[in-house]
Short mmCIF file of C-alpha atoms in Angstrom, two decimals:
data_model
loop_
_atom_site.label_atom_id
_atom_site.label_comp_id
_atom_site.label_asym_id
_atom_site.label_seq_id
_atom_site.Cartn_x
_atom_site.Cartn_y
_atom_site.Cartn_z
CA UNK I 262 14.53 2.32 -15.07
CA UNK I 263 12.57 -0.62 -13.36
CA UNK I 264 12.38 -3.96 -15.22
CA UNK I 265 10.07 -6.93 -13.74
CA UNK I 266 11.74 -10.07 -15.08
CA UNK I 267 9.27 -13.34 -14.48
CA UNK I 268 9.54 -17.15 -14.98
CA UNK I 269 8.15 -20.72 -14.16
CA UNK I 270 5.47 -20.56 -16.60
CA UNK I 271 4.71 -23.49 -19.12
CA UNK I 272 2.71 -26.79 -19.37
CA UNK I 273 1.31 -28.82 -16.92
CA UNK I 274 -1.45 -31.40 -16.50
CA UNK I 275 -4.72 -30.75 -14.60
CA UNK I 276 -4.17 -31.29 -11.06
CA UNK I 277 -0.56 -30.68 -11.28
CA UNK I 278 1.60 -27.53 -9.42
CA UNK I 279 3.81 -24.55 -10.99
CA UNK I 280 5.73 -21.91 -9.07
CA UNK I 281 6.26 -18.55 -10.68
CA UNK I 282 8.81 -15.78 -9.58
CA UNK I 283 9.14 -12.61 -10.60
CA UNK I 284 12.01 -10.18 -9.28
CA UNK I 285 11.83 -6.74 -9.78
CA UNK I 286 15.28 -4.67 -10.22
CA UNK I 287 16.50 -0.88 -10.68
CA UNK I 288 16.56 2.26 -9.16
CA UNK I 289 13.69 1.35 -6.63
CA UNK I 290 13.36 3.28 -3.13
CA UNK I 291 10.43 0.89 -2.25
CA UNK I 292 8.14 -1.37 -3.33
CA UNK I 293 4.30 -1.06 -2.20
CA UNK I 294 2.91 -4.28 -3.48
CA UNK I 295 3.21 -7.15 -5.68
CA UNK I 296 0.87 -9.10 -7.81
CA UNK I 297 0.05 -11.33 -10.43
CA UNK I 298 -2.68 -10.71 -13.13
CA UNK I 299 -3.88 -13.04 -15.72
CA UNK I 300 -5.73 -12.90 -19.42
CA UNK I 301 -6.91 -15.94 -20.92
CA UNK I 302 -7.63 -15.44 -24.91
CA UNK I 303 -10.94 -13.16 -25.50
CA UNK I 304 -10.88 -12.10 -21.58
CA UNK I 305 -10.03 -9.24 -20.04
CA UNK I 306 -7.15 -9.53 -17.72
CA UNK I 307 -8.26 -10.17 -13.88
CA UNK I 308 -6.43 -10.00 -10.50
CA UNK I 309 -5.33 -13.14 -9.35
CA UNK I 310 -3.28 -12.25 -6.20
CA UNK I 311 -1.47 -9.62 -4.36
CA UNK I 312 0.49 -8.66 -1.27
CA UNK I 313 1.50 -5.28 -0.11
CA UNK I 314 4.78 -4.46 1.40
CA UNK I 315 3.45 -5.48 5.08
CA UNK I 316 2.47 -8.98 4.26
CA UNK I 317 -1.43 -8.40 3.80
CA UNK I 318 -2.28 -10.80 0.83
CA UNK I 319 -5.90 -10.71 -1.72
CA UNK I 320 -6.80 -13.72 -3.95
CA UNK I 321 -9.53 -14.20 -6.41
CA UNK I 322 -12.16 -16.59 -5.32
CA UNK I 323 -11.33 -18.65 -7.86
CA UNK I 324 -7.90 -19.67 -6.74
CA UNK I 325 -8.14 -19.55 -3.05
CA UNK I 326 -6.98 -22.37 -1.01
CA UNK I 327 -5.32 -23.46 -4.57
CA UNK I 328 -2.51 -20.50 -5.03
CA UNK I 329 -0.02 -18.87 -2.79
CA UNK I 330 1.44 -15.84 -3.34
CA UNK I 331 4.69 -14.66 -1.23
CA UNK I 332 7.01 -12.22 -1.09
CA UNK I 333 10.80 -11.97 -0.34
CA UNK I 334 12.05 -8.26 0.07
CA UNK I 335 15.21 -8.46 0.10
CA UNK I 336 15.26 -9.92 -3.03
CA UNK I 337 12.45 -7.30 -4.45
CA UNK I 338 11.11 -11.20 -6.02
CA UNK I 339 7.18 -12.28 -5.36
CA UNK I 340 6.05 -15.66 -6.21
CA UNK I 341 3.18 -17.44 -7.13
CA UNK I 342 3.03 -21.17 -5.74
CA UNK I 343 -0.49 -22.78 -7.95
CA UNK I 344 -1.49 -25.89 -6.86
CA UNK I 345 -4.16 -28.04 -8.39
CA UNK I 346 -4.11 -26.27 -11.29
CA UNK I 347 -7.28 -26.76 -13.77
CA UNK I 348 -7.57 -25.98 -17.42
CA UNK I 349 -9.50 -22.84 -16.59
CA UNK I 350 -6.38 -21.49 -15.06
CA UNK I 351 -4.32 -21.24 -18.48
CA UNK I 352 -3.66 -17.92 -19.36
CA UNK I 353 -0.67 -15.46 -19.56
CA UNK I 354 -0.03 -14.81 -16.07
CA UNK I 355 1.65 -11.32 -15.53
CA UNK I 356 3.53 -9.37 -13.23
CA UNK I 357 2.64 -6.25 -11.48
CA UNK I 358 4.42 -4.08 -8.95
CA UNK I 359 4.05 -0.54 -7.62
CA UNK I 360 7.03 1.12 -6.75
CA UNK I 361 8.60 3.89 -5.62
CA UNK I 362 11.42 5.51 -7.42
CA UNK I 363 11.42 8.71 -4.72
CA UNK I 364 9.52 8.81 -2.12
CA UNK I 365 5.88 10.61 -2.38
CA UNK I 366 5.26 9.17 -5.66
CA UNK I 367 4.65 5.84 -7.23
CA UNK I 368 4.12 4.09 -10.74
CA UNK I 369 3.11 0.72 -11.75
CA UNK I 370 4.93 -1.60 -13.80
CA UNK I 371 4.09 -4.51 -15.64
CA UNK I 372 6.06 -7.73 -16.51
CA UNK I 373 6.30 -8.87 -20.06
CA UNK I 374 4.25 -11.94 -19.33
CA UNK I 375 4.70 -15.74 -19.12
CA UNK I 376 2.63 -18.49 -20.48
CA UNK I 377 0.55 -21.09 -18.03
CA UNK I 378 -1.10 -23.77 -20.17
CA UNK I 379 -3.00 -26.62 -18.18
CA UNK I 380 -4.10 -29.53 -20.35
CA UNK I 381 -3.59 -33.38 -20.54
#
């Protein structure tokens, strides 16, 4: 059983910063990459960053140069460092990881979700 447990979300005001985390724990043999998606209401839920297990990181256009996204092994956690957030960022921001219970195979998993709302 693999459970992908996330925080930081909530409300912020245009221009402002929120870090989230997300640590994945369980019988894991590996982890192949990390990432956060995002849906905002009536859209369908889009990439917004990733980074595989050697450090090699992919961003949406939209957030480059605005959102990190990092990764600390040991601790199976990935973050998500948004800076100059705009309203257009609110959405539920989730949580995605593909792992590795054995080796030769691997499933994705899904977080349960936390809310980002940007608004004055």
């Amino acid at each position: 059983q693999v459970q992908l447990v996330e925080s930081g979300g909530g409300l912020v005001q245009p221009g402002g910063s929120l870090r989230l985390s997300c640590a994945a724990s369980g019988s894991i043999f590996s982890i192949y990459s990390m990432g956060w998606y995002r849906q905002a209401p009536a859209k369908q839920r889009e990439l917004v960053a990733d980074i595989n297990s050697g450090g090699h990181t992919n961003y949406a256009d939209s957030v480059k140069g605005r959102f990190t996204i990092s990764r600390d092994n040991v601790k199976n956690t990935v973050y998500l460092q948004m800076n100059s957030l705009k309203p257009e960022d609110t959405a539920v921001y989730y949580c995605n990881a593909v792992i590795s219970l054995h080796p030769g195979r691997e499933y994705d998993y899904w977080g349960q979700g936390t809310q980002v709302t940007v608004s004055s």
